[in-house]
Amino acid sequence: MRITGGRVFDLKKGFVERDVCFDGPLLTPDSKDGKTFDASGCWVIPGLTDVHFHGCRGADLSDGDPDGLQTMTEYELSRGVTQICPAGMTLLEDRLMKVCKTAAAHRRKKRPGADLVGINLEGPFLSYEKRGAQNGDWLHAPDVDMLRRLMDAAEGLVKLVSVAPEAPGAMEFIREVSEDVNVAIAHTTADYDTAREAFYAGARQVTHLYNAMPGFTHRAPGVVGAALDSPWSRVELICDGVHIHPSVVRATFKMFGADRVVLISDTMRAAGMANGKYDLGGQEVTVKEPLATLADGTIAGSVTDLMACMKTAVSFGIPLADAVRAAAVNPAQAIGIFDRVGSLDFGKRANVVVLDQSLIVEAVFFKGEQVE
């Protein structure tokens, strides 16, 4: 296959005019099979990686349901998200074990749909005061042994774990596990000094920056300021038009640079569904698109998939090349899969998305095959 006529994402140059070629599952310098796809007037980008979303199309990772997980992979692939690292909620250990085992079984069976490249354990090692839509009854102190049990059950799929660094034992937890999993600061009351200590202990990411944490102010910069001063860290950003004001999205890209921002969707099971009432981690959520809330008005995740979030970021003034970097390159780097996916370099998987001038998905190619 030769994709011709498009403006192709290039990690160093932004967008360039060249062909994208593959005759099998990997990108190649040339194509010999004679097939072409006319992408004239379109943007050609790598498939996206969502490292933080809970569900879509009525399914949720926390259900521990094989069919539901399959539904999620198929929907995400149709949206140009070719790699997924879905997030669990704060649940009791037995339910988290089921989630991990279900994910491991899915990967072993090599079922169709987007590649399940990891699991993100957003809970349960979080702050009660900043629990947001997490179930406070099921929160748990940071526990290395518990995490190890879950990692074993997931057969290596756990790529991210969130922790509130002010919790008792959190710093020891971070030091112990940070060589094996990407530790993210999340759902926290931590001040600047505590968050900075966590980054020095081994934390490398912030879960949905600004949400479920103290604000960034001139005398109390909090987690945001600590992350800014820790150049080895990345920050997740939900660009659904609900969680973060457009001005703050622009400011975040300017402060951190496009190479440190990881766009996420944080979608719940209502993504791709009609308005109504849905479950999230055992709590009822009311969806009136684009807003999902608990009964007390707390924002409860998103209903906007990652491709749509990337488009929204562009509508806020983020250059397309920067938005693609934040949705394709940076998340792949964050969970250690950038050697295989995340750019259109030769030798990487032929996971390619063609977007029209309005950034609507025109075509998705996955491992060299066009997705119907």
mmCIF file of C-alpha atoms in Angstrom:
data_model
loop_
_atom_site.group_PDB
_atom_site.id
_atom_site.type_symbol
_atom_site.label_atom_id
_atom_site.label_comp_id
_atom_site.label_asym_id
_atom_site.label_seq_id
_atom_site.Cartn_x
_atom_site.Cartn_y
_atom_site.Cartn_z
ATOM 1 C CA MET A 1 0.000 0.000 0.000
ATOM 2 C CA ARG A 2 1.141 3.500 -0.861
ATOM 3 C CA ILE A 3 -0.660 6.438 0.767
ATOM 4 C CA THR A 4 -0.074 9.365 -1.546
ATOM 5 C CA GLY A 5 -0.730 13.092 -1.649
ATOM 6 C CA GLY A 6 -1.097 13.664 2.082
ATOM 7 C CA ARG A 7 0.683 15.899 4.561
ATOM 8 C CA VAL A 8 2.539 13.376 6.688
ATOM 9 C CA PHE A 9 3.448 13.808 10.357
ATOM 10 C CA ASP A 10 7.199 13.966 10.912
ATOM 11 C CA LEU A 11 8.597 14.030 14.441
ATOM 12 C CA LYS A 12 11.302 16.573 13.583
ATOM 13 C CA LYS A 13 9.708 18.676 10.835
ATOM 14 C CA GLY A 14 6.017 18.722 11.747
ATOM 15 C CA PHE A 15 4.337 17.809 8.471
ATOM 16 C CA VAL A 16 6.006 16.930 5.187
ATOM 17 C CA GLU A 17 4.849 15.859 1.759
ATOM 18 C CA ARG A 18 5.835 12.244 1.143
ATOM 19 C CA ASP A 19 4.287 8.831 0.596
ATOM 20 C CA VAL A 20 3.633 6.408 3.431
ATOM 21 C CA CYS A 21 4.326 2.818 2.380
ATOM 22 C CA PHE A 22 3.759 -0.691 3.692
ATOM 23 C CA ASP A 23 3.143 -4.099 2.141
ATOM 24 C CA GLY A 24 2.554 -5.823 5.458
ATOM 25 C CA PRO A 25 2.378 -4.960 9.147
ATOM 26 C CA LEU A 26 5.422 -2.647 9.141
ATOM 27 C CA LEU A 27 6.167 0.708 7.529
ATOM 28 C CA THR A 28 8.671 0.537 4.669
ATOM 29 C CA PRO A 29 10.530 3.004 2.406
ATOM 30 C CA ASP A 30 8.643 1.738 -0.641
ATOM 31 C CA SER A 31 5.667 -0.404 -1.671
ATOM 32 C CA LYS A 32 5.573 -3.041 -4.375
ATOM 33 C CA ASP A 33 2.013 -4.399 -4.205
ATOM 34 C CA GLY A 34 0.603 -1.715 -6.517
ATOM 35 C CA LYS A 35 -2.165 -0.602 -4.127
ATOM 36 C CA THR A 36 -2.628 3.113 -3.472
ATOM 37 C CA PHE A 37 -4.748 5.318 -1.244
ATOM 38 C CA ASP A 38 -5.247 8.913 -2.326
ATOM 39 C CA ALA A 39 -4.843 11.188 0.713
ATOM 40 C CA SER A 40 -4.727 14.435 -1.226
ATOM 41 C CA GLY A 41 -5.687 17.359 0.991
ATOM 42 C CA CYS A 42 -5.544 15.153 4.086
ATOM 43 C CA TRP A 43 -3.348 14.780 7.130
ATOM 44 C CA VAL A 44 -1.566 11.457 7.653
ATOM 45 C CA ILE A 45 -0.657 10.672 11.260
ATOM 46 C CA PRO A 46 0.356 7.684 13.392
ATOM 47 C CA GLY A 47 -2.343 5.795 15.261
ATOM 48 C CA LEU A 48 -2.956 7.300 18.698
ATOM 49 C CA THR A 49 -2.308 5.733 22.107
ATOM 50 C CA ASP A 50 -4.734 6.431 24.956
ATOM 51 C CA VAL A 51 -3.064 5.691 28.290
ATOM 52 C CA HIS A 52 -6.004 6.849 30.407
ATOM 53 C CA PHE A 53 -9.603 5.990 29.626
ATOM 54 C CA HIS A 54 -12.037 3.757 31.465
ATOM 55 C CA GLY A 55 -14.494 2.628 28.836
ATOM 56 C CA CYS A 56 -16.733 3.341 25.871
ATOM 57 C CA ARG A 57 -19.757 1.969 24.024
ATOM 58 C CA GLY A 58 -21.380 0.776 27.244
ATOM 59 C CA ALA A 59 -18.319 -1.157 28.466
ATOM 60 C CA ASP A 60 -15.745 -0.410 31.163
ATOM 61 C CA LEU A 61 -12.422 -2.045 31.979
ATOM 62 C CA SER A 62 -13.531 -2.288 35.617
ATOM 63 C CA ASP A 63 -16.340 -4.659 34.634
ATOM 64 C CA GLY A 64 -13.755 -7.384 34.080
ATOM 65 C CA ASP A 65 -15.887 -8.566 31.159
ATOM 66 C CA PRO A 66 -14.078 -10.104 28.134
ATOM 67 C CA ASP A 67 -16.821 -9.131 25.692
ATOM 68 C CA GLY A 68 -16.929 -5.599 27.025
ATOM 69 C CA LEU A 69 -13.169 -5.269 26.639
ATOM 70 C CA GLN A 70 -13.496 -6.495 23.072
ATOM 71 C CA THR A 71 -16.152 -3.838 22.411
ATOM 72 C CA MET A 72 -13.751 -1.200 23.741
ATOM 73 C CA THR A 73 -10.885 -2.284 21.483
ATOM 74 C CA GLU A 74 -13.084 -2.276 18.384
ATOM 75 C CA TYR A 75 -14.548 1.164 19.067
ATOM 76 C CA GLU A 76 -11.182 2.738 19.843
ATOM 77 C CA LEU A 77 -9.670 1.324 16.654
ATOM 78 C CA SER A 78 -12.528 2.801 14.610
ATOM 79 C CA ARG A 79 -11.599 6.198 16.083
ATOM 80 C CA GLY A 80 -7.928 5.923 15.084
ATOM 81 C CA VAL A 81 -6.753 4.951 18.565
ATOM 82 C CA THR A 82 -4.668 1.917 17.637
ATOM 83 C CA GLN A 83 -3.121 1.296 21.072
ATOM 84 C CA ILE A 84 -4.977 1.368 24.376
ATOM 85 C CA CYS A 85 -3.889 1.302 28.006
ATOM 86 C CA PRO A 86 -7.283 1.522 29.757
ATOM 87 C CA ALA A 87 -7.603 2.560 33.388
ATOM 88 C CA GLY A 88 -9.223 0.795 36.283
ATOM 89 C CA MET A 89 -11.098 2.611 39.026
ATOM 90 C CA THR A 90 -10.707 2.399 42.800
ATOM 91 C CA LEU A 91 -11.997 -1.113 43.502
ATOM 92 C CA LEU A 92 -11.433 -3.834 46.049
ATOM 93 C CA GLU A 93 -8.473 -6.097 45.327
ATOM 94 C CA ASP A 94 -10.537 -9.082 44.214
ATOM 95 C CA ARG A 95 -12.241 -7.000 41.551
ATOM 96 C CA LEU A 96 -8.953 -5.485 40.425
ATOM 97 C CA MET A 97 -7.544 -9.010 40.159
ATOM 98 C CA LYS A 98 -10.410 -9.929 37.848
ATOM 99 C CA VAL A 99 -9.741 -6.852 35.728
ATOM 100 C CA CYS A 100 -6.061 -7.756 35.419
ATOM 101 C CA LYS A 101 -6.722 -11.396 34.581
ATOM 102 C CA THR A 102 -9.336 -10.468 31.973
ATOM 103 C CA ALA A 103 -6.909 -8.089 30.282
ATOM 104 C CA ALA A 104 -4.112 -10.684 30.296
ATOM 105 C CA ALA A 105 -6.416 -13.290 28.759
ATOM 106 C CA HIS A 106 -7.489 -10.826 26.063
ATOM 107 C CA ARG A 107 -3.900 -10.190 25.066
ATOM 108 C CA ARG A 108 -3.051 -13.907 24.986
ATOM 109 C CA LYS A 109 -5.940 -14.597 22.606
ATOM 110 C CA LYS A 110 -4.779 -11.848 20.205
ATOM 111 C CA ARG A 111 -8.343 -10.761 19.507
ATOM 112 C CA PRO A 112 -9.107 -8.121 16.860
ATOM 113 C CA GLY A 113 -9.352 -4.420 17.651
ATOM 114 C CA ALA A 114 -6.872 -1.902 18.961
ATOM 115 C CA ASP A 115 -3.805 -3.373 20.639
ATOM 116 C CA LEU A 116 -4.181 -3.709 24.406
ATOM 117 C CA VAL A 117 -0.684 -2.543 25.351
ATOM 118 C CA GLY A 118 -1.170 -1.945 29.051
ATOM 119 C CA ILE A 119 -3.345 -1.299 32.090
ATOM 120 C CA ASN A 120 -3.438 1.931 34.059
ATOM 121 C CA LEU A 121 -4.241 1.402 37.763
ATOM 122 C CA GLU A 122 -5.674 4.810 38.621
ATOM 123 C CA GLY A 123 -6.865 3.535 41.997
ATOM 124 C CA PRO A 124 -6.945 2.642 44.830
ATOM 125 C CA PHE A 125 -3.881 4.426 46.334
ATOM 126 C CA LEU A 126 -5.480 7.877 46.376
ATOM 127 C CA SER A 127 -6.525 10.699 48.702
ATOM 128 C CA TYR A 128 -10.033 10.650 50.152
ATOM 129 C CA GLU A 129 -10.225 14.456 50.086
ATOM 130 C CA LYS A 130 -9.484 14.531 46.352
ATOM 131 C CA ARG A 131 -11.176 11.270 45.396
ATOM 132 C CA GLY A 132 -13.361 12.933 42.733
ATOM 133 C CA ALA A 133 -15.398 10.184 41.058
ATOM 134 C CA GLN A 134 -13.427 7.412 42.802
ATOM 135 C CA ASN A 135 -15.307 5.402 45.433
ATOM 136 C CA GLY A 136 -13.977 6.556 48.793
ATOM 137 C CA ASP A 137 -15.050 3.372 50.568
ATOM 138 C CA TRP A 138 -12.580 1.342 48.525
ATOM 139 C CA LEU A 139 -9.476 3.541 48.827
ATOM 140 C CA HIS A 140 -6.367 1.775 50.087
ATOM 141 C CA ALA A 141 -3.017 2.885 51.493
ATOM 142 C CA PRO A 142 -0.108 2.474 49.029
ATOM 143 C CA ASP A 143 0.736 -1.225 49.164
ATOM 144 C CA VAL A 144 3.723 -2.677 47.314
ATOM 145 C CA ASP A 145 2.679 -6.293 47.837
ATOM 146 C CA MET A 146 -0.832 -5.610 46.545
ATOM 147 C CA LEU A 147 0.549 -3.913 43.451
ATOM 148 C CA ARG A 148 2.917 -6.842 42.834
ATOM 149 C CA ARG A 149 0.006 -9.288 43.031
ATOM 150 C CA LEU A 150 -1.939 -7.239 40.492
ATOM 151 C CA MET A 151 1.075 -6.958 38.209
ATOM 152 C CA ASP A 152 1.534 -10.729 38.306
ATOM 153 C CA ALA A 153 -2.149 -11.294 37.514
ATOM 154 C CA ALA A 154 -1.911 -8.908 34.558
ATOM 155 C CA GLU A 155 1.119 -10.780 33.187
ATOM 156 C CA GLY A 156 3.170 -7.636 32.672
ATOM 157 C CA LEU A 157 0.365 -5.399 31.399
ATOM 158 C CA VAL A 158 0.366 -2.921 34.306
ATOM 159 C CA LYS A 159 2.187 0.098 32.869
ATOM 160 C CA LEU A 160 0.918 2.937 35.078
ATOM 161 C CA VAL A 161 -0.086 3.235 38.716
ATOM 162 C CA SER A 162 -1.384 6.372 40.422
ATOM 163 C CA VAL A 163 -0.632 7.383 43.997
ATOM 164 C CA ALA A 164 -1.303 10.319 46.306
ATOM 165 C CA PRO A 165 2.227 11.109 47.566
ATOM 166 C CA GLU A 166 1.061 12.528 50.908
ATOM 167 C CA ALA A 167 -0.423 9.151 51.917
ATOM 168 C CA PRO A 168 1.455 7.237 54.641
ATOM 169 C CA GLY A 169 4.076 5.031 53.032
ATOM 170 C CA ALA A 170 3.698 6.630 49.593
ATOM 171 C CA MET A 171 7.335 7.694 49.197
ATOM 172 C CA GLU A 172 8.580 4.228 50.079
ATOM 173 C CA PHE A 173 6.027 2.778 47.659
ATOM 174 C CA ILE A 174 7.263 5.032 44.839
ATOM 175 C CA ARG A 175 10.918 4.178 45.483
ATOM 176 C CA GLU A 176 10.136 0.464 45.550
ATOM 177 C CA VAL A 177 8.066 0.176 42.350
ATOM 178 C CA SER A 178 9.207 3.017 40.080
ATOM 179 C CA GLU A 179 11.778 0.851 38.295
ATOM 180 C CA ASP A 180 9.019 -1.538 37.200
ATOM 181 C CA VAL A 181 6.042 0.713 36.466
ATOM 182 C CA ASN A 182 5.410 4.368 35.598
ATOM 183 C CA VAL A 183 4.224 6.013 38.827
ATOM 184 C CA ALA A 184 1.856 8.968 38.428
ATOM 185 C CA ILE A 185 0.817 11.525 41.047
ATOM 186 C CA ALA A 186 -2.973 11.641 41.272
ATOM 187 C CA HIS A 187 -6.054 12.527 43.349
ATOM 188 C CA THR A 188 -3.900 14.307 45.871
ATOM 189 C CA THR A 189 -3.745 17.147 48.390
ATOM 190 C CA ALA A 190 0.053 17.292 48.066
ATOM 191 C CA ASP A 191 1.804 20.645 48.251
ATOM 192 C CA TYR A 192 4.804 21.609 46.111
ATOM 193 C CA ASP A 193 7.437 20.128 48.428
ATOM 194 C CA THR A 194 5.659 16.790 48.825
ATOM 195 C CA ALA A 195 5.078 16.446 45.101
ATOM 196 C CA ARG A 196 8.675 17.416 44.369
ATOM 197 C CA GLU A 197 9.877 14.724 46.784
ATOM 198 C CA ALA A 198 7.679 12.206 44.955
ATOM 199 C CA PHE A 199 9.263 13.100 41.620
ATOM 200 C CA TYR A 200 12.734 12.675 43.113
ATOM 201 C CA ALA A 201 11.601 9.342 44.560
ATOM 202 C CA GLY A 202 10.747 8.099 41.072
ATOM 203 C CA ALA A 203 7.326 9.414 39.990
ATOM 204 C CA ARG A 204 7.370 10.380 36.309
ATOM 205 C CA GLN A 205 3.838 11.464 35.430
ATOM 206 C CA VAL A 206 0.827 13.418 36.675
ATOM 207 C CA THR A 207 -2.662 11.989 36.227
ATOM 208 C CA HIS A 208 -5.109 14.430 34.573
ATOM 209 C CA LEU A 209 -3.232 17.622 35.486
ATOM 210 C CA TYR A 210 -5.269 20.247 37.418
ATOM 211 C CA ASN A 211 -8.102 17.817 38.187
ATOM 212 C CA ALA A 212 -8.325 16.301 41.697
ATOM 213 C CA MET A 213 -5.363 18.279 43.066
ATOM 214 C CA PRO A 214 -4.650 21.725 44.568
ATOM 215 C CA GLY A 215 -4.598 24.635 42.156
ATOM 216 C CA PHE A 216 -1.508 26.332 40.740
ATOM 217 C CA THR A 217 -1.165 29.691 42.466
ATOM 218 C CA HIS A 218 1.632 32.212 42.906
ATOM 219 C CA ARG A 219 2.412 31.251 46.508
ATOM 220 C CA ALA A 220 1.322 27.633 46.421
ATOM 221 C CA PRO A 221 2.316 26.074 43.072
ATOM 222 C CA GLY A 222 1.424 22.568 44.266
ATOM 223 C CA VAL A 223 1.704 19.502 42.030
ATOM 224 C CA VAL A 224 1.606 21.603 38.864
ATOM 225 C CA GLY A 225 4.634 23.640 39.894
ATOM 226 C CA ALA A 226 6.503 20.562 41.112
ATOM 227 C CA ALA A 227 5.909 18.814 37.793
ATOM 228 C CA LEU A 228 7.069 21.883 35.903
ATOM 229 C CA ASP A 229 10.301 21.878 37.901
ATOM 230 C CA SER A 230 10.844 18.135 37.294
ATOM 231 C CA PRO A 231 11.796 17.990 33.593
ATOM 232 C CA TRP A 232 11.790 14.165 33.505
ATOM 233 C CA SER A 233 8.043 14.111 34.216
ATOM 234 C CA ARG A 234 5.065 14.197 31.854
ATOM 235 C CA VAL A 235 1.579 15.546 32.508
ATOM 236 C CA GLU A 236 -1.751 14.155 31.323
ATOM 237 C CA LEU A 237 -4.278 16.629 29.953
ATOM 238 C CA ILE A 238 -7.972 16.065 29.212
ATOM 239 C CA CYS A 239 -8.935 18.236 26.235
ATOM 240 C CA ASP A 240 -12.652 17.475 26.028
ATOM 241 C CA GLY A 241 -13.736 21.102 26.388
ATOM 242 C CA VAL A 242 -15.134 20.383 29.869
ATOM 243 C CA HIS A 243 -12.271 19.542 32.237
ATOM 244 C CA ILE A 244 -9.807 22.289 31.245
ATOM 245 C CA HIS A 245 -10.413 25.861 30.031
ATOM 246 C CA PRO A 246 -8.950 26.558 26.556
ATOM 247 C CA SER A 247 -6.639 29.219 27.993
ATOM 248 C CA VAL A 248 -5.210 26.722 30.471
ATOM 249 C CA VAL A 249 -4.675 24.159 27.701
ATOM 250 C CA ARG A 250 -2.678 26.745 25.754
ATOM 251 C CA ALA A 251 -0.749 27.766 28.878
ATOM 252 C CA THR A 252 0.094 24.155 29.700
ATOM 253 C CA PHE A 253 1.591 23.493 26.277
ATOM 254 C CA LYS A 254 3.616 26.699 26.608
ATOM 255 C CA MET A 255 4.829 25.891 30.113
ATOM 256 C CA PHE A 256 5.640 22.227 29.688
ATOM 257 C CA GLY A 257 6.341 22.090 25.955
ATOM 258 C CA ALA A 258 4.640 19.754 23.519
ATOM 259 C CA ASP A 259 7.086 16.952 24.337
ATOM 260 C CA ARG A 260 5.884 16.664 27.966
ATOM 261 C CA VAL A 261 2.096 16.797 27.518
ATOM 262 C CA VAL A 262 0.179 13.529 27.192
ATOM 263 C CA LEU A 263 -3.325 13.990 25.839
ATOM 264 C CA ILE A 264 -5.815 11.555 27.362
ATOM 265 C CA SER A 265 -9.555 11.111 26.986
ATOM 266 C CA ASP A 266 -10.494 9.763 30.470
ATOM 267 C CA THR A 267 -13.693 8.471 28.869
ATOM 268 C CA MET A 268 -16.214 6.405 30.762
ATOM 269 C CA ARG A 269 -18.600 3.807 29.329
ATOM 270 C CA ALA A 270 -20.930 6.492 27.965
ATOM 271 C CA ALA A 271 -18.461 7.479 25.224
ATOM 272 C CA GLY A 272 -20.079 6.669 21.893
ATOM 273 C CA MET A 273 -23.483 6.267 23.594
ATOM 274 C CA ALA A 274 -26.626 8.362 24.078
ATOM 275 C CA ASN A 275 -27.245 10.681 27.017
ATOM 276 C CA GLY A 276 -28.519 8.941 30.136
ATOM 277 C CA LYS A 277 -27.444 7.330 33.383
ATOM 278 C CA TYR A 278 -24.379 5.071 33.574
ATOM 279 C CA ASP A 279 -22.195 3.360 36.167
ATOM 280 C CA LEU A 280 -18.617 4.392 36.925
ATOM 281 C CA GLY A 281 -16.743 2.455 39.586
ATOM 282 C CA GLY A 282 -19.974 1.597 41.393
ATOM 283 C CA GLN A 283 -21.364 5.143 41.306
ATOM 284 C CA GLU A 284 -24.198 6.479 39.151
ATOM 285 C CA VAL A 285 -23.200 9.065 36.547
ATOM 286 C CA THR A 286 -25.565 11.277 34.570
ATOM 287 C CA VAL A 287 -24.450 12.147 31.035
ATOM 288 C CA LYS A 288 -25.666 15.197 29.146
ATOM 289 C CA GLU A 289 -23.051 15.417 26.419
ATOM 290 C CA PRO A 290 -20.371 16.635 26.720
ATOM 291 C CA LEU A 291 -20.708 16.567 30.527
ATOM 292 C CA ALA A 292 -20.748 13.525 32.849
ATOM 293 C CA THR A 293 -21.418 14.151 36.561
ATOM 294 C CA LEU A 294 -22.099 12.384 39.836
ATOM 295 C CA ALA A 295 -25.233 13.246 41.776
ATOM 296 C CA ASP A 296 -23.367 15.993 43.684
ATOM 297 C CA GLY A 297 -22.202 17.629 40.442
ATOM 298 C CA THR A 298 -18.640 16.254 40.498
ATOM 299 C CA ILE A 299 -17.285 15.792 36.970
ATOM 300 C CA ALA A 300 -17.014 12.038 36.411
ATOM 301 C CA GLY A 301 -14.742 11.339 33.507
ATOM 302 C CA SER A 302 -15.272 12.250 29.888
ATOM 303 C CA VAL A 303 -17.419 11.116 26.969
ATOM 304 C CA THR A 304 -15.022 12.437 24.295
ATOM 305 C CA ASP A 305 -12.634 9.933 22.678
ATOM 306 C CA LEU A 306 -8.939 10.735 22.262
ATOM 307 C CA MET A 307 -9.146 11.601 18.563
ATOM 308 C CA ALA A 308 -11.909 14.096 19.321
ATOM 309 C CA CYS A 309 -9.868 15.456 22.247
ATOM 310 C CA MET A 310 -6.931 15.992 19.900
ATOM 311 C CA LYS A 311 -9.221 17.864 17.500
ATOM 312 C CA THR A 312 -10.520 19.964 20.400
ATOM 313 C CA ALA A 313 -6.964 20.850 21.422
ATOM 314 C CA VAL A 314 -6.337 22.111 17.887
ATOM 315 C CA SER A 315 -9.540 24.167 18.045
ATOM 316 C CA PHE A 316 -8.110 25.763 21.227
ATOM 317 C CA GLY A 317 -5.055 26.948 19.280
ATOM 318 C CA ILE A 318 -2.614 24.063 19.741
ATOM 319 C CA PRO A 319 -0.679 23.453 16.480
ATOM 320 C CA LEU A 320 -1.697 20.152 14.910
ATOM 321 C CA ALA A 321 1.855 18.795 14.985
ATOM 322 C CA ASP A 322 2.038 19.461 18.735
ATOM 323 C CA ALA A 323 -1.364 17.865 19.329
ATOM 324 C CA VAL A 324 -0.347 14.754 17.370
ATOM 325 C CA ARG A 325 2.885 14.534 19.354
ATOM 326 C CA ALA A 326 0.874 14.713 22.593
ATOM 327 C CA ALA A 327 -1.642 12.074 21.496
ATOM 328 C CA ALA A 328 0.620 9.642 19.620
ATOM 329 C CA VAL A 329 4.296 10.103 20.469
ATOM 330 C CA ASN A 330 4.354 11.059 24.155
ATOM 331 C CA PRO A 331 1.905 8.424 25.444
ATOM 332 C CA ALA A 332 3.779 5.702 23.576
ATOM 333 C CA GLN A 333 7.014 6.908 25.154
ATOM 334 C CA ALA A 334 5.385 7.079 28.594
ATOM 335 C CA ILE A 335 4.571 3.370 28.659
ATOM 336 C CA GLY A 336 7.641 2.141 26.785
ATOM 337 C CA ILE A 337 6.203 1.160 23.400
ATOM 338 C CA PHE A 338 7.617 3.947 21.224
ATOM 339 C CA ASP A 339 10.090 1.533 19.651
ATOM 340 C CA ARG A 340 7.101 -0.133 17.932
ATOM 341 C CA VAL A 341 4.430 2.545 17.481
ATOM 342 C CA GLY A 342 3.789 6.276 17.827
ATOM 343 C CA SER A 343 5.470 7.635 14.709
ATOM 344 C CA LEU A 344 5.629 6.922 10.969
ATOM 345 C CA ASP A 345 9.283 5.881 10.930
ATOM 346 C CA PHE A 346 10.285 2.911 8.795
ATOM 347 C CA GLY A 347 10.188 -0.382 10.671
ATOM 348 C CA LYS A 348 7.381 0.617 13.016
ATOM 349 C CA ARG A 349 3.913 -0.875 12.809
ATOM 350 C CA ALA A 350 1.812 0.304 9.916
ATOM 351 C CA ASN A 351 -0.790 1.910 12.196
ATOM 352 C CA VAL A 352 -1.764 4.962 10.190
ATOM 353 C CA VAL A 353 -4.713 7.369 10.336
ATOM 354 C CA VAL A 354 -5.835 9.641 7.519
ATOM 355 C CA LEU A 355 -7.723 12.784 8.613
ATOM 356 C CA ASP A 356 -9.570 15.158 6.325
ATOM 357 C CA GLN A 357 -9.060 18.911 6.472
ATOM 358 C CA SER A 358 -11.566 19.133 9.350
ATOM 359 C CA LEU A 359 -9.656 16.433 11.275
ATOM 360 C CA ILE A 360 -12.403 13.882 10.762
ATOM 361 C CA VAL A 361 -11.202 10.281 10.437
ATOM 362 C CA GLU A 362 -11.107 9.392 6.754
ATOM 363 C CA ALA A 363 -9.352 6.024 7.029
ATOM 364 C CA VAL A 364 -7.572 3.847 9.582
ATOM 365 C CA PHE A 365 -4.862 1.335 8.688
ATOM 366 C CA PHE A 366 -3.940 -1.153 11.403
ATOM 367 C CA LYS A 367 -0.928 -3.422 11.005
ATOM 368 C CA GLY A 368 -1.052 -2.734 7.306
ATOM 369 C CA GLU A 369 -4.758 -3.502 6.789
ATOM 370 C CA GLN A 370 -7.479 -0.914 6.269
ATOM 371 C CA VAL A 371 -10.091 -0.973 9.016
ATOM 372 C CA GLU A 372 -13.614 -1.254 7.609
#
